[in-house]
Amino acid sequence: MNITSFALKNDKVTIVFSLLLFIYGIISFLDLPRAKDPGFIIRTATVVTYFPGASAKRVEQLVTDKLEKQIQEMSEIDFIKSTSKSGVSIIFVNILEKHKNMRPIWDALRRKVEDGARQLPNGTSKPIVNDEFGDVYGSMISISADGLSSKELEDIANDTKDVFLRLDDVAKIEILGIQPQVVYVEFDNSKMARLNLSASYLKNILESKNIVLSGGSIKVDTNRLSIEPSGNYENKEQIGNTIIPLNTGEKIYLKDIANIKYEYKNPSSFIVQKDGKESLIVSISMKKDGDIIKLGEQIDTLMSQVQQKLPLGVKLDRIFNEPKIVDKIVGNFVINLLQAMALVVIVMLFSLGLRTGLIVAVLIPMSILTSFIVMSVFDIWLDQVSLAALIISLGLLVDSAIVMSESIMVLMQRGKNVVEASIQSANELKIPLLTSALTTSAAFLPIFLAKSSTGEYTNSIFKVVTITLLCSWVLALTLTPVLSKYFMKKDLQQEHKETIFQSFYRAFLNFVLGNKTMVIIMVILIFAGSLKLLEYVPKKFFPPSSEATFTVEINLPVGTAIETTKDNVSKIENYIKEKYMSQGQNNEVLNFVSFIGESAPRFWLSYEQELASAEYSTILVNTKDNSNIKNIRKDIETFAKANFPDMQINAKTLAMGPPVKKPIEIRISGKDTDKLFELSAKVKQELAKIEGVKNIVDDWGIRNKKLSIQIDEAKALKEGITNLDIALSLQSSLSGFEVTTFRKDDKLIPIILRSNENTKDDINRLETINVYSQSSGKNISLSQVASVQVVYEESKIIRRDRLKTVTVGSDIKEDANALEIFASIKPWLDEYSKDFELGYYYEFGGEFEVSGKANDSIVVNLPIAFMAILLMMVAQFNSVRKPLIILTAIPLGIIGVSFGLFITNSYFGFMTLLGIISLSGIVINNAIVLLERIKTEEQNGFNSYDAIIEASLSRLRPIVLTTLTTVLGLVPLWYSGGVMWEPMAISIIFGLMISTMFTLGFVPVLYALFFKVKKV
């Protein structure tokens, strides 16, 4: 007994089971986790090592290179990029996109870094490996107040953090903007000189005094008591009371020669300002399996509760609210899905009649709701990709029900009762319908198999389409026959007359079958023309987001003091406030937050983070809506460029898809820095000639000034002064150095020994700094043994795979296209690079590289999909020629795609490629059932020519209805799915309309040609 016979025999069970599926499907839909995007793994970790006082070149040679050599031994590495700056080495480790289980890789990275750390020079910090670089903080809350001290605000932030950490779906919380506390031991140079004391001498005393060491234990009676000698510092008074022995045998207190100050670090390395006021930001990251909309509601509730308990004047404000964005996006897509379902149901009712239309229409919500149940089993979330896949599937899933119900109607018209007609139809169609479903699904297989971030981002399309089509196939073989049993009446005994449209189609078929050569030539010419037309369609990888939030990235020359950066940012903040936030209720900007000295945390999956750098800042701006966002961005850029000539500023909307730092990037690699600068300068000049390019920069920046202390070795030797003496004296007198720490509550507070403010940051008094000789005990001024010179050096050294690399990058204007710019400069670069010396080469980065990787990851799997489709079709038809007919017809959908994109002024991007793949699956689906019908008509006694005509007429209505339902189902996605989904919807809509005509006209011609069918 087959599944259809069982369903008909137990029709009550089938109906009750269907009702249970309907109810459970609704429950599954409500319980499915929501997300904006399906996401992808950020396969980047950072390794940060500090080498205080070292130049960029010394950092590169002594730190970066040694660590990179060890890291590069890992087989999982895609590429390593490093930045060596004065005092710090930053290495970005990027893993190949085929790897998904990152934990073992990060563990191996830590072991390699530990091996490399053994070779680092004295004075370097322990390398810090951060493998949580990809964590997304989708909820950010600012805490600001007037009249509260930084310490009070910090305490409020910590209490707020503890409250939010109690939420089940919260993974971790970071508080941004907290300033580190330090104890400054500031000595007076003149006093130190009179007493023949040195900074290193004080350092040794403080280190030896401040100890935490167990004194062991002692047995007293029956108990063993632990012994803990005092010694570690617990407050600044104890630090001040440290006894300092002098050379004369006398002793003084540290407070007699130094000022002890417990305060916030100055200057700060990272400042956060909300609407121009220093604030703190509580950044919340969700657990991997958390429900973001539920979490958003819980955060809102807790915010209200916390706000009520805060002191007057302290305000919590939502700076970024991903849950709200997700709720809006998923809500819009659900509306699109419901609209699409409604349109499809209406088409079914009007085209098939009330009874048959209802039978087919019931299958639509049932298939979708059953898919929700299966999606919950396979942990597929509701996001814009999975919902778009459901919309794509709408037109495909009705095909099984239409074909099944049509076959039942035809057999009933020929005298069979509904049960016999249902069982015979199921026996004839179950394999063809399954094959068409699986081949349609196989067309999406390259997306699922793609080993890239973009493939991860979109692979739920394959899963959802496959689930939906298989659900519709099962329901078509079970629920459709049972509904037909109840709703199809015996008035179907008389066959209907041929309609005018069918008569016209019959005449059209006779014409094309009689002029096969002419038809084929015309089709080839039209196809060639469509490929030419496609060249005029703009190319774009992923469009920018339509959210009402944008970022302003600010770069000042490397080496700029953070105080200067803050002053410049404050002027931009004031401009935003005065122009866009002083209009009462009509403010175009709701709020903004500035991150000075570092980028914002990764609040958006595609956001490209920057690590700490005094010259870098980001302003995150939230607007009322996105209607005027373009003008606001332009105004901010114009203001900044007019007031800060040396500032690089880029106001840009949030990106979609994988992160791209700059859309245009040209990497030039080699060994010699001067040669690289020369080559990159030429590339900049050529890039500037191309229309649509703006903000051309390179990532090295201009060379920096540096004060070089030229030591006179003879004089130094005579005075008993070593290079180490000079270095220690300079460091303690200027920036100071950490000598030890003391614990306050749960914090370790560093104790920094430095000169007082009278000499600090005073270049005119640099030569008067006293240098203390460790061996002789002498104190002499720096000018007696060294001279101060100003020199220029690289502000930072950037390498890629251990080779120095200058990246020339640029942004593009609103109407420009990155891929077209790459195409414009490539011929010149190819010619120019012929003169490069051995060991120098160029590469494209930016959108070219990311889109290339994404497209290649799919294209490389197309042969697998092709073989799977071919194998299933050969198994279905037991023929090679029939599959070849279908495969020949597939590319013709490009005709409609190029025409549709051109007339709608859309673009060709990654989602368009997915649309073409979807289109291929639909073409295969239609063609399989058409060819199967020709075989059936031949078995019914028709000759081959008449079998083509009758099969085409028989499949005319199902194919047209499938096309119509798919097209109408995608219309809401076209108009309200956003710029990301627009080209995909357009490519399927126009491609399907054209390919349907070819399926109905060209496939019969190909069949007649391949099988040498002639009119009898």
PDB file of C-alpha atoms in Angstrom, residues 514-627:
ATOM      1  CA  GLY A 514       7.809  23.624 -38.428  1.00  0.00           C
ATOM      2  CA  ASN A 515      10.599  26.237 -38.327  1.00  0.00           C
ATOM      3  CA  LYS A 516      13.059  24.694 -35.881  1.00  0.00           C
ATOM      4  CA  THR A 517      16.230  26.096 -37.491  1.00  0.00           C
ATOM      5  CA  MET A 518      14.931  29.657 -37.576  1.00  0.00           C
ATOM      6  CA  VAL A 519      13.741  29.429 -33.935  1.00  0.00           C
ATOM      7  CA  ILE A 520      17.120  28.161 -32.715  1.00  0.00           C
ATOM      8  CA  ILE A 521      19.027  30.919 -34.557  1.00  0.00           C
ATOM      9  CA  MET A 522      16.716  33.579 -33.114  1.00  0.00           C
ATOM     10  CA  VAL A 523      17.098  32.223 -29.595  1.00  0.00           C
ATOM     11  CA  ILE A 524      20.911  32.195 -29.904  1.00  0.00           C
ATOM     12  CA  LEU A 525      20.925  35.798 -31.146  1.00  0.00           C
ATOM     13  CA  ILE A 526      18.591  36.949 -28.328  1.00  0.00           C
ATOM     14  CA  PHE A 527      20.738  35.132 -25.767  1.00  0.00           C
ATOM     15  CA  ALA A 528      23.921  36.775 -27.096  1.00  0.00           C
ATOM     16  CA  GLY A 529      22.211  40.177 -26.970  1.00  0.00           C
ATOM     17  CA  SER A 530      21.171  39.624 -23.357  1.00  0.00           C
ATOM     18  CA  LEU A 531      24.767  38.865 -22.381  1.00  0.00           C
ATOM     19  CA  LYS A 532      25.818  42.124 -24.019  1.00  0.00           C
ATOM     20  CA  LEU A 533      23.025  43.982 -22.214  1.00  0.00           C
ATOM     21  CA  LEU A 534      24.259  42.548 -18.916  1.00  0.00           C
ATOM     22  CA  GLU A 535      27.500  44.519 -19.342  1.00  0.00           C
ATOM     23  CA  TYR A 536      25.497  47.738 -18.861  1.00  0.00           C
ATOM     24  CA  VAL A 537      24.021  46.563 -15.545  1.00  0.00           C
ATOM     25  CA  PRO A 538      25.970  47.928 -12.522  1.00  0.00           C
ATOM     26  CA  LYS A 539      27.906  45.346 -10.486  1.00  0.00           C
ATOM     27  CA  LYS A 540      27.739  45.538  -6.700  1.00  0.00           C
ATOM     28  CA  PHE A 541      28.630  42.810  -4.204  1.00  0.00           C
ATOM     29  CA  PHE A 542      26.305  43.708  -1.310  1.00  0.00           C
ATOM     30  CA  PRO A 543      24.342  46.962  -0.946  1.00  0.00           C
ATOM     31  CA  PRO A 544      24.615  49.174   2.151  1.00  0.00           C
ATOM     32  CA  SER A 545      22.056  48.712   4.905  1.00  0.00           C
ATOM     33  CA  SER A 546      18.938  50.871   4.984  1.00  0.00           C
ATOM     34  CA  GLU A 547      19.092  51.312   8.773  1.00  0.00           C
ATOM     35  CA  ALA A 548      18.860  54.842  10.190  1.00  0.00           C
ATOM     36  CA  THR A 549      22.333  54.511  11.738  1.00  0.00           C
ATOM     37  CA  PHE A 550      25.703  55.423  10.292  1.00  0.00           C
ATOM     38  CA  THR A 551      29.293  55.719  11.474  1.00  0.00           C
ATOM     39  CA  VAL A 552      31.840  58.495  11.054  1.00  0.00           C
ATOM     40  CA  GLU A 553      35.401  57.172  10.928  1.00  0.00           C
ATOM     41  CA  ILE A 554      38.108  59.708  11.754  1.00  0.00           C
ATOM     42  CA  ASN A 555      41.831  59.236  11.176  1.00  0.00           C
ATOM     43  CA  LEU A 556      44.414  61.861  12.056  1.00  0.00           C
ATOM     44  CA  PRO A 557      48.130  61.522  11.248  1.00  0.00           C
ATOM     45  CA  VAL A 558      49.785  58.692  13.162  1.00  0.00           C
ATOM     46  CA  GLY A 559      51.388  60.005  16.315  1.00  0.00           C
ATOM     47  CA  THR A 560      48.664  62.575  17.009  1.00  0.00           C
ATOM     48  CA  ALA A 561      48.122  62.950  20.744  1.00  0.00           C
ATOM     49  CA  ILE A 562      44.766  61.703  22.010  1.00  0.00           C
ATOM     50  CA  GLU A 563      44.119  65.155  23.507  1.00  0.00           C
ATOM     51  CA  THR A 564      44.280  66.626  19.979  1.00  0.00           C
ATOM     52  CA  THR A 565      42.052  63.850  18.641  1.00  0.00           C
ATOM     53  CA  LYS A 566      39.502  64.588  21.356  1.00  0.00           C
ATOM     54  CA  ASP A 567      39.508  68.330  20.603  1.00  0.00           C
ATOM     55  CA  ASN A 568      38.893  67.705  16.898  1.00  0.00           C
ATOM     56  CA  VAL A 569      36.135  65.186  17.558  1.00  0.00           C
ATOM     57  CA  SER A 570      34.480  67.609  20.006  1.00  0.00           C
ATOM     58  CA  LYS A 571      34.210  70.245  17.274  1.00  0.00           C
ATOM     59  CA  ILE A 572      32.520  67.745  14.962  1.00  0.00           C
ATOM     60  CA  GLU A 573      30.191  66.737  17.817  1.00  0.00           C
ATOM     61  CA  ASN A 574      29.230  70.372  18.382  1.00  0.00           C
ATOM     62  CA  TYR A 575      28.483  70.760  14.675  1.00  0.00           C
ATOM     63  CA  ILE A 576      26.158  67.722  14.738  1.00  0.00           C
ATOM     64  CA  LYS A 577      24.397  69.004  17.876  1.00  0.00           C
ATOM     65  CA  GLU A 578      23.915  72.549  16.589  1.00  0.00           C
ATOM     66  CA  LYS A 579      22.694  71.585  13.135  1.00  0.00           C
ATOM     67  CA  TYR A 580      20.729  68.394  13.718  1.00  0.00           C
ATOM     68  CA  MET A 581      19.829  68.253  17.436  1.00  0.00           C
ATOM     69  CA  SER A 582      18.610  71.764  18.301  1.00  0.00           C
ATOM     70  CA  GLN A 583      15.172  71.637  16.678  1.00  0.00           C
ATOM     71  CA  GLY A 584      13.136  70.200  19.545  1.00  0.00           C
ATOM     72  CA  GLN A 585      10.852  67.391  18.409  1.00  0.00           C
ATOM     73  CA  ASN A 586      12.029  67.629  14.796  1.00  0.00           C
ATOM     74  CA  ASN A 587      15.616  66.621  15.488  1.00  0.00           C
ATOM     75  CA  GLU A 588      17.005  64.631  12.581  1.00  0.00           C
ATOM     76  CA  VAL A 589      19.710  63.098  14.794  1.00  0.00           C
ATOM     77  CA  LEU A 590      18.392  61.304  17.882  1.00  0.00           C
ATOM     78  CA  ASN A 591      21.737  60.754  19.581  1.00  0.00           C
ATOM     79  CA  PHE A 592      25.351  59.885  18.894  1.00  0.00           C
ATOM     80  CA  VAL A 593      28.261  58.372  20.751  1.00  0.00           C
ATOM     81  CA  SER A 594      31.957  58.985  20.076  1.00  0.00           C
ATOM     82  CA  PHE A 595      34.649  56.383  20.669  1.00  0.00           C
ATOM     83  CA  ILE A 596      37.973  58.267  20.843  1.00  0.00           C
ATOM     84  CA  GLY A 597      41.214  56.298  20.646  1.00  0.00           C
ATOM     85  CA  GLU A 598      39.541  53.095  19.502  1.00  0.00           C
ATOM     86  CA  SER A 599      36.613  51.963  17.369  1.00  0.00           C
ATOM     87  CA  ALA A 600      33.184  51.027  18.627  1.00  0.00           C
ATOM     88  CA  PRO A 601      32.763  47.391  19.631  1.00  0.00           C
ATOM     89  CA  ARG A 602      31.424  45.064  16.943  1.00  0.00           C
ATOM     90  CA  PHE A 603      27.782  46.098  17.343  1.00  0.00           C
ATOM     91  CA  TRP A 604      26.930  44.988  13.780  1.00  0.00           C
ATOM     92  CA  LEU A 605      28.131  41.712  12.281  1.00  0.00           C
ATOM     93  CA  SER A 606      29.633  43.412   9.211  1.00  0.00           C
ATOM     94  CA  TYR A 607      31.246  46.231  11.182  1.00  0.00           C
ATOM     95  CA  GLU A 608      35.021  46.410  10.710  1.00  0.00           C
ATOM     96  CA  GLN A 609      36.722  47.062  14.051  1.00  0.00           C
ATOM     97  CA  GLU A 610      39.874  49.082  14.635  1.00  0.00           C
ATOM     98  CA  LEU A 611      42.114  48.444  17.630  1.00  0.00           C
ATOM     99  CA  ALA A 612      43.380  51.108  20.022  1.00  0.00           C
ATOM    100  CA  SER A 613      45.147  54.021  18.363  1.00  0.00           C
ATOM    101  CA  ALA A 614      45.341  57.599  19.700  1.00  0.00           C
ATOM    102  CA  GLU A 615      44.712  59.157  16.280  1.00  0.00           C
ATOM    103  CA  TYR A 616      41.586  57.104  15.502  1.00  0.00           C
ATOM    104  CA  SER A 617      37.931  57.747  16.440  1.00  0.00           C
ATOM    105  CA  THR A 618      34.472  56.566  15.509  1.00  0.00           C
ATOM    106  CA  ILE A 619      31.194  58.431  15.938  1.00  0.00           C
ATOM    107  CA  LEU A 620      28.062  56.255  15.889  1.00  0.00           C
ATOM    108  CA  VAL A 621      25.093  58.406  14.807  1.00  0.00           C
ATOM    109  CA  ASN A 622      21.420  57.424  15.180  1.00  0.00           C
ATOM    110  CA  THR A 623      18.975  59.373  13.027  1.00  0.00           C
ATOM    111  CA  LYS A 624      15.199  59.635  13.166  1.00  0.00           C
ATOM    112  CA  ASP A 625      14.868  57.801   9.836  1.00  0.00           C
ATOM    113  CA  ASN A 626      17.005  57.130   6.788  1.00  0.00           C
ATOM    114  CA  SER A 627      15.330  59.695   4.514  1.00  0.00           C
TER     115      SER A 627
END
